[in-house]
């Protein structure tokens, strides 16, 4: 079975989050030694605004992946190639403005 691809384009604003994994050892003297354990997976907080039909497609994709269980391919904004990601949370935030429009907010997490 081919890897699913997330194809929806988020609103213009997105919030990438970059972190480093750091090991901190504290000595009795109070001094600290820090060592880099490498990059943590990147995360993107994305918002999608659109018709109820578009938001329903995103929600169906989320349900088909069982929320954060299954990974899929996604091309980050301004990137040239797809990466493997999964939904970070087991909750999808959806808001409706009447029957025709609304927003969905979700976080994607890179699989290293």
mmCIF file with all atom_site columns, C-alpha atoms in Angstrom:
data_model
loop_
_atom_site.group_PDB
_atom_site.id
_atom_site.type_symbol
_atom_site.label_atom_id
_atom_site.label_alt_id
_atom_site.label_comp_id
_atom_site.label_asym_id
_atom_site.label_entity_id
_atom_site.label_seq_id
_atom_site.pdbx_PDB_ins_code
_atom_site.Cartn_x
_atom_site.Cartn_y
_atom_site.Cartn_z
_atom_site.occupancy
_atom_site.B_iso_or_equiv
_atom_site.pdbx_formal_charge
_atom_site.auth_seq_id
_atom_site.auth_comp_id
_atom_site.auth_asym_id
_atom_site.auth_atom_id
_atom_site.pdbx_PDB_model_num
ATOM 1   C CA . UNK A 1 1   ? 0.000   0.000  0.000  1.00 0.00 ? 1   UNK A CA 1
ATOM 2   C CA . UNK A 1 2   ? 1.499   3.395  -0.947 1.00 0.00 ? 2   UNK A CA 1
ATOM 3   C CA . UNK A 1 3   ? 2.250   5.956  1.745  1.00 0.00 ? 3   UNK A CA 1
ATOM 4   C CA . UNK A 1 4   ? -0.596  8.492  2.024  1.00 0.00 ? 4   UNK A CA 1
ATOM 5   C CA . UNK A 1 5   ? 0.175   12.126 1.141  1.00 0.00 ? 5   UNK A CA 1
ATOM 6   C CA . UNK A 1 6   ? -1.229  15.167 2.964  1.00 0.00 ? 6   UNK A CA 1
ATOM 7   C CA . UNK A 1 7   ? -1.927  17.642 0.142  1.00 0.00 ? 7   UNK A CA 1
ATOM 8   C CA . UNK A 1 8   ? -3.870  20.519 1.718  1.00 0.00 ? 8   UNK A CA 1
ATOM 9   C CA . UNK A 1 9   ? -2.235  23.950 1.818  1.00 0.00 ? 9   UNK A CA 1
ATOM 10  C CA . UNK A 1 10  ? -2.321  25.728 5.201  1.00 0.00 ? 10  UNK A CA 1
ATOM 11  C CA . UNK A 1 11  ? -3.199  29.372 5.716  1.00 0.00 ? 11  UNK A CA 1
ATOM 12  C CA . UNK A 1 12  ? -0.369  31.802 5.041  1.00 0.00 ? 12  UNK A CA 1
ATOM 13  C CA . UNK A 1 13  ? 0.783   31.820 8.665  1.00 0.00 ? 13  UNK A CA 1
ATOM 14  C CA . UNK A 1 14  ? 2.275   28.677 10.153 1.00 0.00 ? 14  UNK A CA 1
ATOM 15  C CA . UNK A 1 15  ? 4.454   28.189 13.183 1.00 0.00 ? 15  UNK A CA 1
ATOM 16  C CA . UNK A 1 16  ? 7.435   25.875 12.779 1.00 0.00 ? 16  UNK A CA 1
ATOM 17  C CA . UNK A 1 17  ? 9.000   24.767 16.051 1.00 0.00 ? 17  UNK A CA 1
ATOM 18  C CA . UNK A 1 18  ? 12.641  23.738 16.306 1.00 0.00 ? 18  UNK A CA 1
ATOM 19  C CA . UNK A 1 19  ? 14.177  22.191 19.417 1.00 0.00 ? 19  UNK A CA 1
ATOM 20  C CA . UNK A 1 20  ? 17.409  20.512 20.446 1.00 0.00 ? 20  UNK A CA 1
ATOM 21  C CA . UNK A 1 21  ? 17.701  17.562 22.787 1.00 0.00 ? 21  UNK A CA 1
ATOM 22  C CA . UNK A 1 22  ? 20.139  18.480 25.571 1.00 0.00 ? 22  UNK A CA 1
ATOM 23  C CA . UNK A 1 23  ? 21.465  16.355 28.427 1.00 0.00 ? 23  UNK A CA 1
ATOM 24  C CA . UNK A 1 24  ? 22.084  18.475 31.550 1.00 0.00 ? 24  UNK A CA 1
ATOM 25  C CA . UNK A 1 25  ? 24.266  17.142 34.373 1.00 0.00 ? 25  UNK A CA 1
ATOM 26  C CA . UNK A 1 26  ? 24.331  19.231 37.563 1.00 0.00 ? 26  UNK A CA 1
ATOM 27  C CA . UNK A 1 27  ? 27.293  18.774 39.895 1.00 0.00 ? 27  UNK A CA 1
ATOM 28  C CA . UNK A 1 28  ? 27.340  19.256 43.685 1.00 0.00 ? 28  UNK A CA 1
ATOM 29  C CA . UNK A 1 29  ? 29.206  22.546 43.211 1.00 0.00 ? 29  UNK A CA 1
ATOM 30  C CA . UNK A 1 30  ? 26.197  23.883 41.286 1.00 0.00 ? 30  UNK A CA 1
ATOM 31  C CA . UNK A 1 31  ? 27.950  23.881 37.926 1.00 0.00 ? 31  UNK A CA 1
ATOM 32  C CA . UNK A 1 32  ? 26.224  22.344 34.940 1.00 0.00 ? 32  UNK A CA 1
ATOM 33  C CA . UNK A 1 33  ? 27.564  20.345 32.050 1.00 0.00 ? 33  UNK A CA 1
ATOM 34  C CA . UNK A 1 34  ? 25.440  20.311 28.916 1.00 0.00 ? 34  UNK A CA 1
ATOM 35  C CA . UNK A 1 35  ? 25.823  17.961 25.986 1.00 0.00 ? 35  UNK A CA 1
ATOM 36  C CA . UNK A 1 36  ? 23.962  18.014 22.696 1.00 0.00 ? 36  UNK A CA 1
ATOM 37  C CA . UNK A 1 37  ? 21.964  14.871 21.956 1.00 0.00 ? 37  UNK A CA 1
ATOM 38  C CA . UNK A 1 38  ? 20.972  16.041 18.487 1.00 0.00 ? 38  UNK A CA 1
ATOM 39  C CA . UNK A 1 39  ? 18.012  17.690 16.892 1.00 0.00 ? 39  UNK A CA 1
ATOM 40  C CA . UNK A 1 40  ? 14.547  16.940 18.137 1.00 0.00 ? 40  UNK A CA 1
ATOM 41  C CA . UNK A 1 41  ? 11.855  16.312 15.532 1.00 0.00 ? 41  UNK A CA 1
ATOM 42  C CA . UNK A 1 42  ? 10.586  19.501 13.904 1.00 0.00 ? 42  UNK A CA 1
ATOM 43  C CA . UNK A 1 43  ? 6.955   20.449 14.434 1.00 0.00 ? 43  UNK A CA 1
ATOM 44  C CA . UNK A 1 44  ? 4.560   22.659 12.484 1.00 0.00 ? 44  UNK A CA 1
ATOM 45  C CA . UNK A 1 45  ? 1.380   24.173 13.909 1.00 0.00 ? 45  UNK A CA 1
ATOM 46  C CA . UNK A 1 46  ? -0.918  24.633 10.908 1.00 0.00 ? 46  UNK A CA 1
ATOM 47  C CA . UNK A 1 47  ? -4.283  26.312 10.467 1.00 0.00 ? 47  UNK A CA 1
ATOM 48  C CA . UNK A 1 48  ? -6.633  25.580 7.581  1.00 0.00 ? 48  UNK A CA 1
ATOM 49  C CA . UNK A 1 49  ? -9.545  27.902 6.807  1.00 0.00 ? 49  UNK A CA 1
ATOM 50  C CA . UNK A 1 50  ? -12.099 27.029 4.186  1.00 0.00 ? 50  UNK A CA 1
ATOM 51  C CA . UNK A 1 51  ? -15.351 25.450 3.204  1.00 0.00 ? 51  UNK A CA 1
ATOM 52  C CA . UNK A 1 52  ? -17.015 22.760 5.265  1.00 0.00 ? 52  UNK A CA 1
ATOM 53  C CA . UNK A 1 53  ? -16.206 20.270 2.470  1.00 0.00 ? 53  UNK A CA 1
ATOM 54  C CA . UNK A 1 54  ? -12.462 21.057 2.580  1.00 0.00 ? 54  UNK A CA 1
ATOM 55  C CA . UNK A 1 55  ? -12.384 20.770 6.369  1.00 0.00 ? 55  UNK A CA 1
ATOM 56  C CA . UNK A 1 56  ? -14.307 17.480 6.201  1.00 0.00 ? 56  UNK A CA 1
ATOM 57  C CA . UNK A 1 57  ? -11.613 16.095 3.852  1.00 0.00 ? 57  UNK A CA 1
ATOM 58  C CA . UNK A 1 58  ? -8.883  17.019 6.350  1.00 0.00 ? 58  UNK A CA 1
ATOM 59  C CA . UNK A 1 59  ? -10.872 15.457 9.190  1.00 0.00 ? 59  UNK A CA 1
ATOM 60  C CA . UNK A 1 60  ? -11.368 12.268 7.125  1.00 0.00 ? 60  UNK A CA 1
ATOM 61  C CA . UNK A 1 61  ? -7.612  12.094 6.473  1.00 0.00 ? 61  UNK A CA 1
ATOM 62  C CA . UNK A 1 62  ? -6.957  12.517 10.218 1.00 0.00 ? 62  UNK A CA 1
ATOM 63  C CA . UNK A 1 63  ? -9.452  9.742  11.042 1.00 0.00 ? 63  UNK A CA 1
ATOM 64  C CA . UNK A 1 64  ? -8.000  7.427  8.374  1.00 0.00 ? 64  UNK A CA 1
ATOM 65  C CA . UNK A 1 65  ? -4.537  7.821  9.958  1.00 0.00 ? 65  UNK A CA 1
ATOM 66  C CA . UNK A 1 66  ? -6.114  7.097  13.375 1.00 0.00 ? 66  UNK A CA 1
ATOM 67  C CA . UNK A 1 67  ? -4.947  10.480 14.619 1.00 0.00 ? 67  UNK A CA 1
ATOM 68  C CA . UNK A 1 68  ? -1.270  10.292 15.629 1.00 0.00 ? 68  UNK A CA 1
ATOM 69  C CA . UNK A 1 69  ? -0.877  6.549  14.932 1.00 0.00 ? 69  UNK A CA 1
ATOM 70  C CA . UNK A 1 70  ? 0.047   6.308  11.231 1.00 0.00 ? 70  UNK A CA 1
ATOM 71  C CA . UNK A 1 71  ? 2.668   8.375  9.400  1.00 0.00 ? 71  UNK A CA 1
ATOM 72  C CA . UNK A 1 72  ? 2.284   10.018 5.989  1.00 0.00 ? 72  UNK A CA 1
ATOM 73  C CA . UNK A 1 73  ? 4.137   12.261 3.549  1.00 0.00 ? 73  UNK A CA 1
ATOM 74  C CA . UNK A 1 74  ? 3.882   16.055 3.633  1.00 0.00 ? 74  UNK A CA 1
ATOM 75  C CA . UNK A 1 75  ? 5.818   18.874 1.963  1.00 0.00 ? 75  UNK A CA 1
ATOM 76  C CA . UNK A 1 76  ? 6.456   21.749 4.415  1.00 0.00 ? 76  UNK A CA 1
ATOM 77  C CA . UNK A 1 77  ? 5.861   25.315 3.207  1.00 0.00 ? 77  UNK A CA 1
ATOM 78  C CA . UNK A 1 78  ? 8.793   26.549 1.103  1.00 0.00 ? 78  UNK A CA 1
ATOM 79  C CA . UNK A 1 79  ? 10.327  23.029 0.948  1.00 0.00 ? 79  UNK A CA 1
ATOM 80  C CA . UNK A 1 80  ? 11.065  21.185 -2.280 1.00 0.00 ? 80  UNK A CA 1
ATOM 81  C CA . UNK A 1 81  ? 10.641  17.590 -1.141 1.00 0.00 ? 81  UNK A CA 1
ATOM 82  C CA . UNK A 1 82  ? 8.238   15.672 1.053  1.00 0.00 ? 82  UNK A CA 1
ATOM 83  C CA . UNK A 1 83  ? 9.118   14.378 4.512  1.00 0.00 ? 83  UNK A CA 1
ATOM 84  C CA . UNK A 1 84  ? 7.537   11.713 6.693  1.00 0.00 ? 84  UNK A CA 1
ATOM 85  C CA . UNK A 1 85  ? 5.373   13.131 9.468  1.00 0.00 ? 85  UNK A CA 1
ATOM 86  C CA . UNK A 1 86  ? 2.498   12.179 11.729 1.00 0.00 ? 86  UNK A CA 1
ATOM 87  C CA . UNK A 1 87  ? -0.137  14.126 13.613 1.00 0.00 ? 87  UNK A CA 1
ATOM 88  C CA . UNK A 1 88  ? 1.305   15.111 16.990 1.00 0.00 ? 88  UNK A CA 1
ATOM 89  C CA . UNK A 1 89  ? -1.891  15.125 19.024 1.00 0.00 ? 89  UNK A CA 1
ATOM 90  C CA . UNK A 1 90  ? -4.736  12.712 19.507 1.00 0.00 ? 90  UNK A CA 1
ATOM 91  C CA . UNK A 1 91  ? -7.125  15.677 19.242 1.00 0.00 ? 91  UNK A CA 1
ATOM 92  C CA . UNK A 1 92  ? -8.090  17.638 16.127 1.00 0.00 ? 92  UNK A CA 1
ATOM 93  C CA . UNK A 1 93  ? -9.206  21.239 16.796 1.00 0.00 ? 93  UNK A CA 1
ATOM 94  C CA . UNK A 1 94  ? -12.075 22.205 14.514 1.00 0.00 ? 94  UNK A CA 1
ATOM 95  C CA . UNK A 1 95  ? -14.206 25.364 14.595 1.00 0.00 ? 95  UNK A CA 1
ATOM 96  C CA . UNK A 1 96  ? -17.220 26.052 12.400 1.00 0.00 ? 96  UNK A CA 1
ATOM 97  C CA . UNK A 1 97  ? -18.587 29.474 11.431 1.00 0.00 ? 97  UNK A CA 1
ATOM 98  C CA . UNK A 1 98  ? -22.117 28.573 10.464 1.00 0.00 ? 98  UNK A CA 1
ATOM 99  C CA . UNK A 1 99  ? -22.734 25.672 8.112  1.00 0.00 ? 99  UNK A CA 1
ATOM 100 C CA . UNK A 1 100 ? -20.405 26.646 5.258  1.00 0.00 ? 100 UNK A CA 1
ATOM 101 C CA . UNK A 1 101 ? -17.012 27.726 6.645  1.00 0.00 ? 101 UNK A CA 1
ATOM 102 C CA . UNK A 1 102 ? -14.629 27.027 9.474  1.00 0.00 ? 102 UNK A CA 1
ATOM 103 C CA . UNK A 1 103 ? -11.075 26.311 10.584 1.00 0.00 ? 103 UNK A CA 1
ATOM 104 C CA . UNK A 1 104 ? -9.015  23.295 11.566 1.00 0.00 ? 104 UNK A CA 1
ATOM 105 C CA . UNK A 1 105 ? -5.820  23.579 13.599 1.00 0.00 ? 105 UNK A CA 1
ATOM 106 C CA . UNK A 1 106 ? -3.371  20.701 13.869 1.00 0.00 ? 106 UNK A CA 1
ATOM 107 C CA . UNK A 1 107 ? 0.279   20.003 14.615 1.00 0.00 ? 107 UNK A CA 1
ATOM 108 C CA . UNK A 1 108 ? 2.484   17.820 12.419 1.00 0.00 ? 108 UNK A CA 1
ATOM 109 C CA . UNK A 1 109 ? 5.613   16.199 13.871 1.00 0.00 ? 109 UNK A CA 1
ATOM 110 C CA . UNK A 1 110 ? 8.555   15.010 11.770 1.00 0.00 ? 110 UNK A CA 1
ATOM 111 C CA . UNK A 1 111 ? 9.538   11.344 11.951 1.00 0.00 ? 111 UNK A CA 1
ATOM 112 C CA . UNK A 1 112 ? 13.329  11.089 12.285 1.00 0.00 ? 112 UNK A CA 1
#
